[in-house]
Short mmCIF file of N, CA, C and O in Angstrom, two decimals:
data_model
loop_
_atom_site.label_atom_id
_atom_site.label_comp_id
_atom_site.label_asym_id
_atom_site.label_seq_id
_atom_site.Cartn_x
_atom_site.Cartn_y
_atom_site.Cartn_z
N UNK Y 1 100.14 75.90 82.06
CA UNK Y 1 99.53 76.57 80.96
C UNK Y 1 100.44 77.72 80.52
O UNK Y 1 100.91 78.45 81.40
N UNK Y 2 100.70 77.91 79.34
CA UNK Y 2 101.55 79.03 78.61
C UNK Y 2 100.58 79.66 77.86
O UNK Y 2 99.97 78.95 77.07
N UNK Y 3 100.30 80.88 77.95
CA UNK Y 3 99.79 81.89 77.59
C UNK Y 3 101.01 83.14 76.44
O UNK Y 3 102.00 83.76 76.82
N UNK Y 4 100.48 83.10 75.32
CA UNK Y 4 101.33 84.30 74.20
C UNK Y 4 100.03 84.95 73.55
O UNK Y 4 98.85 84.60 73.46
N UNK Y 5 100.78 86.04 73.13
CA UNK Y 5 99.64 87.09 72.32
C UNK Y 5 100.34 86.90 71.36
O UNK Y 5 99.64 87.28 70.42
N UNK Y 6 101.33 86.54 70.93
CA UNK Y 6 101.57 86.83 69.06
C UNK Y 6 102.06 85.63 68.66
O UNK Y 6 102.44 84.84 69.53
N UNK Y 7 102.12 85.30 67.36
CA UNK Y 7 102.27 84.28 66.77
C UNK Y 7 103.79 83.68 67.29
O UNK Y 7 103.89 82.51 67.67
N UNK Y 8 104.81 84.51 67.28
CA UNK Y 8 106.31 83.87 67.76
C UNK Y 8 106.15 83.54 69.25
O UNK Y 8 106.86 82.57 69.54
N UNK Y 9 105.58 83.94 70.12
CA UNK Y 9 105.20 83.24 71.40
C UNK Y 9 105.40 81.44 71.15
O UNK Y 9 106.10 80.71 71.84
N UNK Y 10 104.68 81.09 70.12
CA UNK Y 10 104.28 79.53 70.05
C UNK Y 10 105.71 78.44 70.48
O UNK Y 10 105.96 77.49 71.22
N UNK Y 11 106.26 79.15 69.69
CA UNK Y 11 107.52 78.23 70.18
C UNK Y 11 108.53 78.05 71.19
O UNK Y 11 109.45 77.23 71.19
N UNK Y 12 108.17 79.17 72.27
CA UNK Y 12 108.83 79.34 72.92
C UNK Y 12 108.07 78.19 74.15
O UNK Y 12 108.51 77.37 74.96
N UNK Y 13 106.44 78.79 73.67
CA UNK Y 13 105.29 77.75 74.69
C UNK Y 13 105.96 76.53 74.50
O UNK Y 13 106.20 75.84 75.50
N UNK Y 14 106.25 76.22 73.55
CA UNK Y 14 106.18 74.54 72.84
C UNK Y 14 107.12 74.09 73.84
O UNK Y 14 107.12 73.03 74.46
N UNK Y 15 108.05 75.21 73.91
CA UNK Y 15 109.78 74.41 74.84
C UNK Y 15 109.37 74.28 76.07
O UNK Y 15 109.46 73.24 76.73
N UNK Y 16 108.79 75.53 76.52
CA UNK Y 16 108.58 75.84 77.74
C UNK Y 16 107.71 74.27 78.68
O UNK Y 16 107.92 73.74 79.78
N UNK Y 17 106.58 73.95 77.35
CA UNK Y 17 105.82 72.95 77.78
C UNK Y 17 106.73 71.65 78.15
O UNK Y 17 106.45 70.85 79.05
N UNK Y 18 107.80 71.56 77.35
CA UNK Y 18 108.40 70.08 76.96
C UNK Y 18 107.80 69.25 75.86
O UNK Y 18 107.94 68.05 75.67
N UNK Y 19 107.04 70.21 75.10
CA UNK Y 19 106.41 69.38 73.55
C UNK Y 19 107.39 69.27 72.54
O UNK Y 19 107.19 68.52 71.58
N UNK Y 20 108.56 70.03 72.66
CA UNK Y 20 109.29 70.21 71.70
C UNK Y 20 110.53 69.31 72.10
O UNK Y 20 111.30 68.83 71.27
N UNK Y 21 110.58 69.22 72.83
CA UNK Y 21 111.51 68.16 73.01
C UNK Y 21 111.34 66.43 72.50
O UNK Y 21 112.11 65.52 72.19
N UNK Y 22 110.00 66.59 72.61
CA UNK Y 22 109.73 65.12 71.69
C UNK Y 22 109.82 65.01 70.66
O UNK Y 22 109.82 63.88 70.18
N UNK Y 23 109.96 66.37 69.71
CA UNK Y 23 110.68 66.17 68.71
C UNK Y 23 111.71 65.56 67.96
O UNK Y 23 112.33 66.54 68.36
N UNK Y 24 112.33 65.06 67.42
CA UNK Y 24 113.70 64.63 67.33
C UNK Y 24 113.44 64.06 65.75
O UNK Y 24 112.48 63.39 65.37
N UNK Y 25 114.73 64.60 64.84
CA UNK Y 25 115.26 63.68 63.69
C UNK Y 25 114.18 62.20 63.36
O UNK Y 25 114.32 61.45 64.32
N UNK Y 26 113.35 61.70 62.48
CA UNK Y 26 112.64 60.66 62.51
C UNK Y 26 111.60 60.60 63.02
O UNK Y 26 110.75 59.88 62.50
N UNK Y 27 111.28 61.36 64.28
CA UNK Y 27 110.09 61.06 65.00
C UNK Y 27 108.63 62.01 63.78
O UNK Y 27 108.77 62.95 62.99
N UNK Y 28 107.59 61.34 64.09
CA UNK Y 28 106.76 62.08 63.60
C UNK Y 28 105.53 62.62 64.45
O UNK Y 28 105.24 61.86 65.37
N UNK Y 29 104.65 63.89 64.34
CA UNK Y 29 103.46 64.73 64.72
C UNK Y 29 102.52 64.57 63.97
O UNK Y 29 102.72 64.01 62.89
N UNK Y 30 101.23 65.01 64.32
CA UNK Y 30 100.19 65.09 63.57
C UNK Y 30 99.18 66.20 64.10
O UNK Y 30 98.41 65.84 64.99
N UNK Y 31 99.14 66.93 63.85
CA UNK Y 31 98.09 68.69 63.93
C UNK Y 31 96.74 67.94 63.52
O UNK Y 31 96.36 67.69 62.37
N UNK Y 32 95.98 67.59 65.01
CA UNK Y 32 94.90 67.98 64.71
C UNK Y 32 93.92 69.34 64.35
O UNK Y 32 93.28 69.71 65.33
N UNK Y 33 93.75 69.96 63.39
CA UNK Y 33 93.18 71.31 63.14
C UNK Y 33 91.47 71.19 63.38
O UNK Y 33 90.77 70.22 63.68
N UNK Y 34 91.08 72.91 63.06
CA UNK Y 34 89.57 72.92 62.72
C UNK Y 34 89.58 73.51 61.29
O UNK Y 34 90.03 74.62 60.98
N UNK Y 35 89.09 72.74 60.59
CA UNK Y 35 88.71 73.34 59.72
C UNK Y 35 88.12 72.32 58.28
O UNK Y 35 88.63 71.83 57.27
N UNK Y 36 86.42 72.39 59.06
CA UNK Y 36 86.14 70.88 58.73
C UNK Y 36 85.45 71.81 57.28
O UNK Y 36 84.95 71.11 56.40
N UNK Y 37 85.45 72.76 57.16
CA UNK Y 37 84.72 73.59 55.65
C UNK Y 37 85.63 74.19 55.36
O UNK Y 37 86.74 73.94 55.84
N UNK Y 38 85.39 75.26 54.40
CA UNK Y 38 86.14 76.55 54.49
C UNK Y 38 85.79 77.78 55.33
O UNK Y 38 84.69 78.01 55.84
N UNK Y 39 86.80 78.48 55.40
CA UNK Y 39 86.16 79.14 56.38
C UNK Y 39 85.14 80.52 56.17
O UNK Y 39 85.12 81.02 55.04
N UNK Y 40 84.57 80.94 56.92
CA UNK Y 40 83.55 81.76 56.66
C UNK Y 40 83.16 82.63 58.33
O UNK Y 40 83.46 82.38 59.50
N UNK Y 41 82.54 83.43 57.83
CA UNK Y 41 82.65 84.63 59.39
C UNK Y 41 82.07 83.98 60.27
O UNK Y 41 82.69 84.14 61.32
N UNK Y 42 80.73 82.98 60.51
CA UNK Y 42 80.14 82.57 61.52
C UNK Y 42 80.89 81.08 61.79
O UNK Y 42 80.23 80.46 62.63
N UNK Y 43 82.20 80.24 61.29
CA UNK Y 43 82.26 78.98 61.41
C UNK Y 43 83.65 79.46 62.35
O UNK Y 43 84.08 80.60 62.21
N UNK Y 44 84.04 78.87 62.93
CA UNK Y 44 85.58 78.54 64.15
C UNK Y 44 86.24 77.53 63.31
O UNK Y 44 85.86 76.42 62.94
N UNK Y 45 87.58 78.34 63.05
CA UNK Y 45 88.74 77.41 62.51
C UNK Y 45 90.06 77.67 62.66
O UNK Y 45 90.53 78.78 62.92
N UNK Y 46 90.69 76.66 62.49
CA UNK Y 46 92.36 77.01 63.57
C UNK Y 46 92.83 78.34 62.47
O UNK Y 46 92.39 78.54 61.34
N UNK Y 47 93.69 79.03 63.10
CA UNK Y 47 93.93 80.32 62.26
C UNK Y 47 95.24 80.09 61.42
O UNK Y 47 96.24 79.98 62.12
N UNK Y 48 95.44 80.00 60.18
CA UNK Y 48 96.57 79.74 59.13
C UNK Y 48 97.60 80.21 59.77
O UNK Y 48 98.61 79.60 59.43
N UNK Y 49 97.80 81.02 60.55
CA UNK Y 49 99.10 81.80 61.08
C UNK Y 49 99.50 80.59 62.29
O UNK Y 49 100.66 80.20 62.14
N UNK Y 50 98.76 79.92 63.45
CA UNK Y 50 99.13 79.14 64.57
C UNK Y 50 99.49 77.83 63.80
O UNK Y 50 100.55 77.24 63.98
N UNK Y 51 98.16 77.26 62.59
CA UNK Y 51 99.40 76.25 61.68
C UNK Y 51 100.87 76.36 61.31
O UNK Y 51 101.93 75.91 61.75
N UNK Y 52 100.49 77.15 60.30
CA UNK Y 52 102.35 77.77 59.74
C UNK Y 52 103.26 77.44 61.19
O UNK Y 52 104.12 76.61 61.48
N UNK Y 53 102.85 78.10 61.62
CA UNK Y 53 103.87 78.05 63.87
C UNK Y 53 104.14 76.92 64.05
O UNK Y 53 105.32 76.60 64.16
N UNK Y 54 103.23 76.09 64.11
CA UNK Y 54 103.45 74.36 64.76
C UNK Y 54 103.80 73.48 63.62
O UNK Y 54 104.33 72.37 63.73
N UNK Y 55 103.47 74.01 62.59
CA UNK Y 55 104.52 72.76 61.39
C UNK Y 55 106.14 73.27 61.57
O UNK Y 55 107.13 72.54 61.61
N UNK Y 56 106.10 74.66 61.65
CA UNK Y 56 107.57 75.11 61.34
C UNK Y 56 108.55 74.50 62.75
O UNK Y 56 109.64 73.93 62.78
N UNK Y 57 107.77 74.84 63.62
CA UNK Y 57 108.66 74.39 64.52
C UNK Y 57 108.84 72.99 64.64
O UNK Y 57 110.02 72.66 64.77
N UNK Y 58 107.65 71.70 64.64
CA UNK Y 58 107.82 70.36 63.98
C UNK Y 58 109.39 70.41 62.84
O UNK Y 58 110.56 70.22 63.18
N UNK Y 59 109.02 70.62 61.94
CA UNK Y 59 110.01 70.68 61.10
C UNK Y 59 111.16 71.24 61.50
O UNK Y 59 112.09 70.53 61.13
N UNK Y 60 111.51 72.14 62.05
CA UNK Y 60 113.11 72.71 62.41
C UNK Y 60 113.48 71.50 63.20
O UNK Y 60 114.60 71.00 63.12
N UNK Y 61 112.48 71.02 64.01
CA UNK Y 61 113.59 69.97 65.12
C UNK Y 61 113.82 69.08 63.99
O UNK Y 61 114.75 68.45 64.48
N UNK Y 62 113.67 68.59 62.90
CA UNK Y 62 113.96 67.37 62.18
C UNK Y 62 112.60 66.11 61.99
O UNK Y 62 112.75 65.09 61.31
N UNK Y 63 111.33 66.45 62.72
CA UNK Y 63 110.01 65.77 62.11
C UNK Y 63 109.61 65.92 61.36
O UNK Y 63 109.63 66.98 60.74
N UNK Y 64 108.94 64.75 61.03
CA UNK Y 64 107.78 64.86 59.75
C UNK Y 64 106.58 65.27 60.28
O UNK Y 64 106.57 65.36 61.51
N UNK Y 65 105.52 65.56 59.68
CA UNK Y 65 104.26 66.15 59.82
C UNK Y 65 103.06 66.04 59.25
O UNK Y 65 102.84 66.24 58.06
N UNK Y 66 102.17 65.69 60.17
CA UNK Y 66 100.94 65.35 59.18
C UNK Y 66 99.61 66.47 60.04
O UNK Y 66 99.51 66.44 61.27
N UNK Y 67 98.85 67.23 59.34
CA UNK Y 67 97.18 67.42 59.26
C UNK Y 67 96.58 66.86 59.43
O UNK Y 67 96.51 66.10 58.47
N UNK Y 68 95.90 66.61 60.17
CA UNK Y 68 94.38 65.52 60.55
C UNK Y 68 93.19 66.45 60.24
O UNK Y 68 93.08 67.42 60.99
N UNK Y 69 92.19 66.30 59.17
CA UNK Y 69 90.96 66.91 59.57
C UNK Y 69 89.89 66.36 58.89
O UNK Y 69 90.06 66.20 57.68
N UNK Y 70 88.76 65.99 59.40
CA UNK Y 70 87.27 65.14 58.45
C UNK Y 70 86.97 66.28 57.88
O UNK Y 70 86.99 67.38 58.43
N UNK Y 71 86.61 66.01 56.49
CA UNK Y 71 86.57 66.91 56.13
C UNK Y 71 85.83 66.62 54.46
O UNK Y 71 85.85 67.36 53.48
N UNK Y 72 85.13 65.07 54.68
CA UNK Y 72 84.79 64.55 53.22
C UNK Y 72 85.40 64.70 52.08
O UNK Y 72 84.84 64.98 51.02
N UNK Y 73 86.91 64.47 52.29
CA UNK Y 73 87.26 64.82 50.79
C UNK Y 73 87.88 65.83 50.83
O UNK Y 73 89.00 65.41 50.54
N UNK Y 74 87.99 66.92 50.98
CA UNK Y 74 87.77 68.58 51.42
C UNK Y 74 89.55 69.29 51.67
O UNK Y 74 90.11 70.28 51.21
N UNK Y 75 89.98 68.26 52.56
CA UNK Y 75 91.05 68.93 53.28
C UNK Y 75 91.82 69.55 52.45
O UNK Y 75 92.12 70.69 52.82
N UNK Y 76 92.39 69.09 51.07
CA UNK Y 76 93.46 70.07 50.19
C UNK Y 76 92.71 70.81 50.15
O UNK Y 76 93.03 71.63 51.01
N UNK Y 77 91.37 71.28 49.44
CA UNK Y 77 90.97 72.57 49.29
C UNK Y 77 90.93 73.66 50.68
O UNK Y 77 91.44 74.77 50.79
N UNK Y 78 90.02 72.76 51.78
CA UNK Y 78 90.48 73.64 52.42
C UNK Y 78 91.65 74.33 53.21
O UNK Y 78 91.53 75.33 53.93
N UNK Y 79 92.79 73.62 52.94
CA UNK Y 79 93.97 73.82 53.25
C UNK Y 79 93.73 75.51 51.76
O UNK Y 79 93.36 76.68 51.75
N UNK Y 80 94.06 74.86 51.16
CA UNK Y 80 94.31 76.14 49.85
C UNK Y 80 93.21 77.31 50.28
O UNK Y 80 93.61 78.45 50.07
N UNK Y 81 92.19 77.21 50.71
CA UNK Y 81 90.89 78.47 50.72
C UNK Y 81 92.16 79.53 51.87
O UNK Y 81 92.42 80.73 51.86
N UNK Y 82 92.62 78.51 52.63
CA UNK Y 82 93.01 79.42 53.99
C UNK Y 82 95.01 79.89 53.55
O UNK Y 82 95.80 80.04 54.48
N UNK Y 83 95.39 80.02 52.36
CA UNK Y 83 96.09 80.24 51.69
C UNK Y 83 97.67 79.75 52.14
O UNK Y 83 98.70 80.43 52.08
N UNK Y 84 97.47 77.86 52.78
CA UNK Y 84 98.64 77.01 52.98
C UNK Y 84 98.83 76.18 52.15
O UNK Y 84 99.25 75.13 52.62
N UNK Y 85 98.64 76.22 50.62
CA UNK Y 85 98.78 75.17 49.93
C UNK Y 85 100.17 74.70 49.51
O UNK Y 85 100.62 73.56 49.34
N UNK Y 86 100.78 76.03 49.39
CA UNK Y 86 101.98 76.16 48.93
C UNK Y 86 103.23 75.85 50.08
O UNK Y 86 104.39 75.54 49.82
N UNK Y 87 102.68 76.00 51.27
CA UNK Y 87 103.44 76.13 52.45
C UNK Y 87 103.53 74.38 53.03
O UNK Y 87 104.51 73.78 53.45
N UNK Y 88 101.95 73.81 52.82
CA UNK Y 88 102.11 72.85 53.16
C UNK Y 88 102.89 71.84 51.85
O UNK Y 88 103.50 70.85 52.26
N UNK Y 89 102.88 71.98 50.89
CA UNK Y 89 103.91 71.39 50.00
C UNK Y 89 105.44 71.65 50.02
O UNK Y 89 106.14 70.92 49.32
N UNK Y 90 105.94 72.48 50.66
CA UNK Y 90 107.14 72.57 50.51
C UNK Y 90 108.10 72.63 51.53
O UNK Y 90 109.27 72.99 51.58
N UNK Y 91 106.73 71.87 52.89
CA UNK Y 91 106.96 71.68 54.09
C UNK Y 91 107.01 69.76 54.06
O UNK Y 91 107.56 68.91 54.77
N UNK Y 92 106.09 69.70 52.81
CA UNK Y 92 106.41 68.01 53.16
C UNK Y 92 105.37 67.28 54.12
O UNK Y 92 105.51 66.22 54.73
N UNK Y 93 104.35 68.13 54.08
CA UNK Y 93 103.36 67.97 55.23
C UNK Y 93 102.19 66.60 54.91
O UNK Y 93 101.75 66.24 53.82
N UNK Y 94 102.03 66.29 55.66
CA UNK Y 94 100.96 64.69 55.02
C UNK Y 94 99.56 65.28 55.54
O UNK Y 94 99.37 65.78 56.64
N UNK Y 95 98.43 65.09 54.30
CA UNK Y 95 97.34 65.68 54.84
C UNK Y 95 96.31 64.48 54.93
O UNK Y 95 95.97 63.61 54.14
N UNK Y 96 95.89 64.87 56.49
CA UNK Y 96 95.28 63.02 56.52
C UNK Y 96 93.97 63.36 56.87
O UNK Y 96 93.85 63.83 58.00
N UNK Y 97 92.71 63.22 56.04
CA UNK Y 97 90.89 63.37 55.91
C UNK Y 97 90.57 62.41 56.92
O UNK Y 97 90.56 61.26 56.48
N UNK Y 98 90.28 62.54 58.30
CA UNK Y 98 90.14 61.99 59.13
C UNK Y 98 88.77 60.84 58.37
O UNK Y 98 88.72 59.63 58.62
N UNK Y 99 87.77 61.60 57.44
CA UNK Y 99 86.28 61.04 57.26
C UNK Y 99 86.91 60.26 56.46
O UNK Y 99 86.28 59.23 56.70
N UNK Y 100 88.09 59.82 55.30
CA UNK Y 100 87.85 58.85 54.13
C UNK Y 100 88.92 57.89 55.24
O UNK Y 100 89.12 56.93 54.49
N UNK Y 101 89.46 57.67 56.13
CA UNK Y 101 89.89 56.71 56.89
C UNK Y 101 89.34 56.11 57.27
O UNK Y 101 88.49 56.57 58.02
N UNK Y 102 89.41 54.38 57.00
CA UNK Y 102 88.42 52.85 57.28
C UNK Y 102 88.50 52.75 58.83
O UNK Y 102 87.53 52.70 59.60
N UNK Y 103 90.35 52.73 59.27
CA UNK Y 103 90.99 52.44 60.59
C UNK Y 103 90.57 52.98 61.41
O UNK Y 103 90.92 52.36 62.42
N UNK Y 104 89.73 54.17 61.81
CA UNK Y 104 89.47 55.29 62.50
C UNK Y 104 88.72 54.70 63.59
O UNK Y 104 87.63 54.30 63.19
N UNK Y 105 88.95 54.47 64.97
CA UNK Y 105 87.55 54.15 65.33
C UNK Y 105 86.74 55.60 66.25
O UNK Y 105 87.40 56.53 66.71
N UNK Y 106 85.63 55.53 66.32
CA UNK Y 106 84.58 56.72 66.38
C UNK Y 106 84.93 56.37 68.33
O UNK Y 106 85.01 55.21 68.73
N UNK Y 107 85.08 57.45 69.18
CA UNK Y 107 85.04 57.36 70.60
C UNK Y 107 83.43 58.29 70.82
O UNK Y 107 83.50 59.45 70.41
N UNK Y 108 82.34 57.95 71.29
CA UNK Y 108 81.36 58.50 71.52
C UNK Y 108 81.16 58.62 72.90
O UNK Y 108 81.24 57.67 73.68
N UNK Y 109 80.81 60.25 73.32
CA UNK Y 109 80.56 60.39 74.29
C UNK Y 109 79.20 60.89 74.84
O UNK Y 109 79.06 62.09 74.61
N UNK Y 110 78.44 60.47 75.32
CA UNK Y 110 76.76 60.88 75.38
C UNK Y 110 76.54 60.54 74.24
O UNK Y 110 76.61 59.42 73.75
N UNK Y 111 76.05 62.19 73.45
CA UNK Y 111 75.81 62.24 71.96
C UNK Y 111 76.70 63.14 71.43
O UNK Y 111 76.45 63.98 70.57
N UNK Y 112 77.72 62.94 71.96
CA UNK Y 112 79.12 64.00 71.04
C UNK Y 112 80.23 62.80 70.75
O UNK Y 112 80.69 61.89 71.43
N UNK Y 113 80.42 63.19 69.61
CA UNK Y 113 81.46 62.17 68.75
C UNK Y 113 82.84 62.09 69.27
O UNK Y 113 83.67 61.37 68.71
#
């Protein structure tokens, strides 16, 4: 387990882990996030600053990158509410609505999805 208090910590975790090494030229990631609304004071959602961190460093090794989040439709906006719209466009980032995907299959556990 790697433990950081500030946002530049992330990448050092990433090496430290050996996540970053699977990186490479061609290979591709996919960020599962939270942020199935927009966000608001009582809801939990990944924080725009730890995104920005894990695409950038994706991207410096030479990957492509994709967003995963259900989100009905939702995900560009809520990408834009949390003020990455611009970041994720000029990062090249693929934003993939986990809910409008046919292929998806549902893993249920008890009664948690």
């Amino acid at each position: 387990m790697m433990i950081t208090t500030d946002i530049d910590g992330i990448g050092e975790a990433l090496i430290s882990l050996g996540a970053a090494d699977l990186l490479q030229p061609g290979h591709s990631a996919v960020i599962k996030i939270n942020l199935p609304r927009p966000p608001a004071r009582d809801r939990p959602r990944t924080h725009p600053d730890l995104i920005r961190a894990v695409v950038s460093i994706i991207r410096s090794r030479g990957a492509s990158c994709a967003i995963a989040e259900g989100t009905n439709g939702f995900l560009a906006q809520n990408i834009e509410s949390i003020g990455l719209a611009d970041f994720v466009k000029e990062n090249e980032v693929e934003l993939i609505d986990l809910d409008l995907m046919e292929d998806i299959e549902t893993i249920t556990i008890g009664d948690e999805l």
